[in-house]
């Protein structure tokens, strides 16, 4: 990596697993993704907090990768934002709706080689993201196979998230996202 980002001491500290914040000892060692336990429309609580592998309420079910809520079907995928000036990629672990037929095809192919041949499918990205406003944006869902979550690509014309997925984000924008999500890393990375 060359350029201004490589010279930024905050960036160097973020990627260095041996560096510890002098005020609190916090270590980073790389980019940390932000994941969502459930689609925003899920109304039955947090699966991780429940301690259940699959949270079931009547006919509704929420697992770590699949969700059935009322007549809606969702899959959990990764929405990637490249970081400008580096080979690093930040990811949001988000949920997208799928048509029930596509959801059923995905479940039937789960873990099999043909899973990677499915899609792409239309869906609605179903989580509100820090600094990007509303959820429920038009998206493309692309299964990858090999026990990897699908890639979610927002296709809302003119939306900042669509732009940032294709053009990347600055390191400062990434720090803004962390701060808006409740983890302001700047004081730790700037500490001397």
mmCIF file of C-alpha atoms in Angstrom:
data_model
loop_
_atom_site.group_PDB
_atom_site.id
_atom_site.type_symbol
_atom_site.label_atom_id
_atom_site.label_comp_id
_atom_site.label_asym_id
_atom_site.label_seq_id
_atom_site.Cartn_x
_atom_site.Cartn_y
_atom_site.Cartn_z
ATOM 1 C CA UNK A 1 0.000 0.000 0.000
ATOM 2 C CA UNK A 2 1.306 3.403 -0.941
ATOM 3 C CA UNK A 3 -0.014 6.918 -0.611
ATOM 4 C CA UNK A 4 -1.395 9.062 2.168
ATOM 5 C CA UNK A 5 -3.321 6.271 3.866
ATOM 6 C CA UNK A 6 -0.167 4.205 4.356
ATOM 7 C CA UNK A 7 1.403 7.211 6.109
ATOM 8 C CA UNK A 8 -1.592 7.813 8.412
ATOM 9 C CA UNK A 9 -0.550 6.679 11.928
ATOM 10 C CA UNK A 10 -4.204 5.973 12.810
ATOM 11 C CA UNK A 11 -4.414 3.520 9.881
ATOM 12 C CA UNK A 12 -1.142 1.888 10.907
ATOM 13 C CA UNK A 13 -2.418 1.465 14.477
ATOM 14 C CA UNK A 14 -5.767 0.092 13.254
ATOM 15 C CA UNK A 15 -4.020 -2.690 11.341
ATOM 16 C CA UNK A 16 -1.310 -3.463 13.926
ATOM 17 C CA UNK A 17 -2.471 -6.193 16.310
ATOM 18 C CA UNK A 18 0.544 -5.486 18.549
ATOM 19 C CA UNK A 19 -0.324 -1.818 19.109
ATOM 20 C CA UNK A 20 -2.383 -1.076 22.228
ATOM 21 C CA UNK A 21 -4.113 2.199 23.047
ATOM 22 C CA UNK A 22 -2.065 3.885 25.806
ATOM 23 C CA UNK A 23 -5.185 5.042 27.673
ATOM 24 C CA UNK A 24 -7.075 1.744 27.838
ATOM 25 C CA UNK A 25 -5.026 -1.045 26.241
ATOM 26 C CA UNK A 26 -7.574 -1.650 23.463
ATOM 27 C CA UNK A 27 -6.167 -3.501 20.418
ATOM 28 C CA UNK A 28 -7.574 -3.572 16.906
ATOM 29 C CA UNK A 29 -5.580 -5.652 14.406
ATOM 30 C CA UNK A 30 -7.684 -4.838 11.382
ATOM 31 C CA UNK A 31 -10.990 -3.703 10.018
ATOM 32 C CA UNK A 32 -14.009 -4.746 12.081
ATOM 33 C CA UNK A 33 -17.264 -5.433 10.268
ATOM 34 C CA UNK A 34 -20.652 -4.457 11.688
ATOM 35 C CA UNK A 35 -23.324 -7.158 11.657
ATOM 36 C CA UNK A 36 -27.040 -7.171 12.340
ATOM 37 C CA UNK A 37 -28.744 -9.939 14.291
ATOM 38 C CA UNK A 38 -32.020 -9.631 12.393
ATOM 39 C CA UNK A 39 -33.869 -7.645 9.716
ATOM 40 C CA UNK A 40 -35.279 -4.363 11.017
ATOM 41 C CA UNK A 41 -38.844 -5.619 10.553
ATOM 42 C CA UNK A 42 -38.256 -8.619 12.886
ATOM 43 C CA UNK A 43 -40.382 -7.939 15.955
ATOM 44 C CA UNK A 44 -39.503 -10.798 18.296
ATOM 45 C CA UNK A 45 -36.253 -9.683 19.922
ATOM 46 C CA UNK A 46 -32.584 -10.432 19.460
ATOM 47 C CA UNK A 47 -31.570 -14.009 18.632
ATOM 48 C CA UNK A 48 -28.102 -13.729 20.190
ATOM 49 C CA UNK A 49 -29.496 -12.305 23.406
ATOM 50 C CA UNK A 50 -32.051 -15.117 23.545
ATOM 51 C CA UNK A 51 -29.268 -17.716 23.616
ATOM 52 C CA UNK A 52 -31.207 -19.769 21.072
ATOM 53 C CA UNK A 53 -29.583 -21.010 17.863
ATOM 54 C CA UNK A 54 -32.918 -20.444 16.126
ATOM 55 C CA UNK A 55 -35.422 -18.070 17.669
ATOM 56 C CA UNK A 56 -38.965 -19.324 17.001
ATOM 57 C CA UNK A 57 -42.185 -17.464 17.692
ATOM 58 C CA UNK A 58 -45.253 -19.190 16.253
ATOM 59 C CA UNK A 59 -44.455 -19.621 12.523
ATOM 60 C CA UNK A 60 -41.709 -16.967 12.544
ATOM 61 C CA UNK A 61 -38.090 -18.169 12.710
ATOM 62 C CA UNK A 62 -34.752 -16.372 12.935
ATOM 63 C CA UNK A 63 -31.401 -18.115 12.584
ATOM 64 C CA UNK A 64 -27.927 -16.724 12.004
ATOM 65 C CA UNK A 65 -28.400 -16.717 8.195
ATOM 66 C CA UNK A 66 -32.101 -17.206 7.432
ATOM 67 C CA UNK A 67 -35.289 -15.546 8.607
ATOM 68 C CA UNK A 68 -38.970 -16.159 8.017
ATOM 69 C CA UNK A 69 -41.164 -13.382 9.386
ATOM 70 C CA UNK A 70 -44.865 -13.399 8.518
ATOM 71 C CA UNK A 71 -45.006 -13.793 4.717
ATOM 72 C CA UNK A 72 -41.483 -12.370 4.258
ATOM 73 C CA UNK A 73 -38.241 -14.300 3.719
ATOM 74 C CA UNK A 74 -34.752 -12.931 4.401
ATOM 75 C CA UNK A 75 -31.132 -14.023 3.987
ATOM 76 C CA UNK A 76 -28.128 -12.541 5.724
ATOM 77 C CA UNK A 77 -25.370 -11.352 3.439
ATOM 78 C CA UNK A 78 -22.389 -9.049 3.260
ATOM 79 C CA UNK A 79 -22.547 -5.516 1.892
ATOM 80 C CA UNK A 80 -18.955 -4.565 1.056
ATOM 81 C CA UNK A 81 -17.392 -1.107 1.079
ATOM 82 C CA UNK A 82 -13.815 -0.964 -0.257
ATOM 83 C CA UNK A 83 -11.498 1.377 1.645
ATOM 84 C CA UNK A 84 -9.819 3.843 -0.692
ATOM 85 C CA UNK A 85 -6.037 3.659 -0.820
ATOM 86 C CA UNK A 86 -5.890 0.079 0.477
ATOM 87 C CA UNK A 87 -6.761 -3.511 -0.334
ATOM 88 C CA UNK A 88 -9.011 -3.647 2.737
ATOM 89 C CA UNK A 89 -12.786 -3.997 2.601
ATOM 90 C CA UNK A 90 -15.263 -3.112 5.336
ATOM 91 C CA UNK A 91 -18.458 -5.146 5.513
ATOM 92 C CA UNK A 92 -21.922 -4.706 6.903
ATOM 93 C CA UNK A 93 -23.568 -8.042 7.761
ATOM 94 C CA UNK A 94 -27.059 -7.114 6.557
ATOM 95 C CA UNK A 95 -30.319 -8.847 5.783
ATOM 96 C CA UNK A 96 -32.092 -8.751 2.441
ATOM 97 C CA UNK A 97 -35.557 -9.897 1.574
ATOM 98 C CA UNK A 98 -35.973 -12.557 -1.104
ATOM 99 C CA UNK A 99 -38.958 -13.761 -3.068
ATOM 100 C CA UNK A 100 -40.191 -16.989 -1.382
ATOM 101 C CA UNK A 101 -39.330 -19.063 -4.494
ATOM 102 C CA UNK A 102 -35.742 -17.757 -4.469
ATOM 103 C CA UNK A 103 -35.516 -18.264 -0.712
ATOM 104 C CA UNK A 104 -36.651 -21.888 -1.104
ATOM 105 C CA UNK A 105 -34.107 -22.466 -3.929
ATOM 106 C CA UNK A 106 -31.361 -20.995 -1.735
ATOM 107 C CA UNK A 107 -32.292 -23.212 1.220
ATOM 108 C CA UNK A 108 -32.462 -26.311 -1.029
ATOM 109 C CA UNK A 109 -28.969 -25.605 -2.431
ATOM 110 C CA UNK A 110 -27.442 -24.573 0.915
ATOM 111 C CA UNK A 111 -23.930 -26.004 1.272
ATOM 112 C CA UNK A 112 -24.048 -27.725 -2.114
ATOM 113 C CA UNK A 113 -21.875 -26.789 -5.120
ATOM 114 C CA UNK A 114 -24.914 -25.497 -7.052
ATOM 115 C CA UNK A 115 -25.472 -22.788 -4.435
ATOM 116 C CA UNK A 116 -22.858 -20.572 -6.170
ATOM 117 C CA UNK A 117 -24.779 -20.890 -9.466
ATOM 118 C CA UNK A 118 -27.961 -19.352 -8.045
ATOM 119 C CA UNK A 119 -29.038 -15.766 -8.558
ATOM 120 C CA UNK A 120 -28.438 -12.952 -8.712
ATOM 121 C CA UNK A 121 -31.816 -12.096 -7.280
ATOM 122 C CA UNK A 122 -33.703 -8.920 -6.485
ATOM 123 C CA UNK A 123 -34.247 -8.103 -2.830
ATOM 124 C CA UNK A 124 -34.687 -5.243 -0.407
ATOM 125 C CA UNK A 125 -31.758 -4.493 1.889
ATOM 126 C CA UNK A 126 -33.521 -4.642 5.250
ATOM 127 C CA UNK A 127 -31.377 -2.852 7.823
ATOM 128 C CA UNK A 128 -30.907 0.826 8.569
ATOM 129 C CA UNK A 129 -27.172 1.540 8.434
ATOM 130 C CA UNK A 130 -25.299 4.254 10.350
ATOM 131 C CA UNK A 131 -24.827 7.404 8.216
ATOM 132 C CA UNK A 132 -26.841 5.962 5.317
ATOM 133 C CA UNK A 133 -30.370 6.545 6.556
ATOM 134 C CA UNK A 134 -33.290 4.333 5.746
ATOM 135 C CA UNK A 135 -33.090 0.643 5.049
ATOM 136 C CA UNK A 136 -35.297 -1.104 2.509
ATOM 137 C CA UNK A 137 -33.203 -0.148 -0.490
ATOM 138 C CA UNK A 138 -33.317 -2.062 -3.782
ATOM 139 C CA UNK A 139 -30.554 -4.644 -3.808
ATOM 140 C CA UNK A 140 -29.015 -7.511 -5.731
ATOM 141 C CA UNK A 141 -28.422 -10.730 -3.773
ATOM 142 C CA UNK A 142 -25.651 -12.980 -5.122
ATOM 143 C CA UNK A 143 -25.098 -16.372 -3.469
ATOM 144 C CA UNK A 144 -21.423 -17.392 -3.413
ATOM 145 C CA UNK A 145 -21.383 -20.954 -2.150
ATOM 146 C CA UNK A 146 -18.551 -22.455 -0.156
ATOM 147 C CA UNK A 147 -20.164 -21.557 3.185
ATOM 148 C CA UNK A 148 -19.886 -17.847 2.377
ATOM 149 C CA UNK A 149 -22.772 -15.472 2.846
ATOM 150 C CA UNK A 150 -24.289 -13.866 -0.262
ATOM 151 C CA UNK A 151 -23.019 -10.510 -1.463
ATOM 152 C CA UNK A 152 -25.609 -7.731 -1.143
ATOM 153 C CA UNK A 153 -25.236 -4.851 -3.598
ATOM 154 C CA UNK A 154 -27.498 -1.825 -3.203
ATOM 155 C CA UNK A 155 -28.929 -0.664 -6.527
ATOM 156 C CA UNK A 156 -30.766 2.464 -5.432
ATOM 157 C CA UNK A 157 -29.811 5.009 -8.080
ATOM 158 C CA UNK A 158 -28.215 8.139 -6.622
ATOM 159 C CA UNK A 159 -28.035 6.756 -3.072
ATOM 160 C CA UNK A 160 -24.735 7.360 -1.207
ATOM 161 C CA UNK A 161 -24.485 3.657 -0.342
ATOM 162 C CA UNK A 162 -24.628 2.701 -4.028
ATOM 163 C CA UNK A 163 -21.828 5.185 -4.739
ATOM 164 C CA UNK A 164 -19.704 4.040 -1.795
ATOM 165 C CA UNK A 165 -19.994 0.374 -2.783
ATOM 166 C CA UNK A 166 -18.656 1.125 -6.251
ATOM 167 C CA UNK A 167 -16.154 3.914 -5.455
ATOM 168 C CA UNK A 168 -15.086 3.023 -1.926
ATOM 169 C CA UNK A 169 -14.928 5.051 1.276
ATOM 170 C CA UNK A 170 -12.135 6.981 2.967
ATOM 171 C CA UNK A 171 -10.643 5.819 6.249
ATOM 172 C CA UNK A 172 -12.217 8.872 7.910
ATOM 173 C CA UNK A 173 -15.638 7.831 6.553
ATOM 174 C CA UNK A 174 -15.067 4.380 8.079
ATOM 175 C CA UNK A 175 -14.271 6.006 11.424
ATOM 176 C CA UNK A 176 -17.454 8.097 11.065
ATOM 177 C CA UNK A 177 -19.443 4.871 10.507
ATOM 178 C CA UNK A 178 -17.932 3.269 13.620
ATOM 179 C CA UNK A 179 -18.722 6.406 15.630
ATOM 180 C CA UNK A 180 -22.324 6.532 14.402
ATOM 181 C CA UNK A 181 -22.677 2.849 15.330
ATOM 182 C CA UNK A 182 -21.585 3.602 18.900
ATOM 183 C CA UNK A 183 -17.854 2.801 18.752
ATOM 184 C CA UNK A 184 -15.853 6.002 18.397
ATOM 185 C CA UNK A 185 -12.353 4.688 17.687
ATOM 186 C CA UNK A 186 -10.738 8.063 16.957
ATOM 187 C CA UNK A 187 -9.632 8.833 20.556
ATOM 188 C CA UNK A 188 -7.971 5.410 20.784
ATOM 189 C CA UNK A 189 -6.254 5.583 17.388
ATOM 190 C CA UNK A 190 -5.083 9.171 17.942
ATOM 191 C CA UNK A 191 -3.713 8.547 21.449
ATOM 192 C CA UNK A 192 0.072 8.911 21.677
#
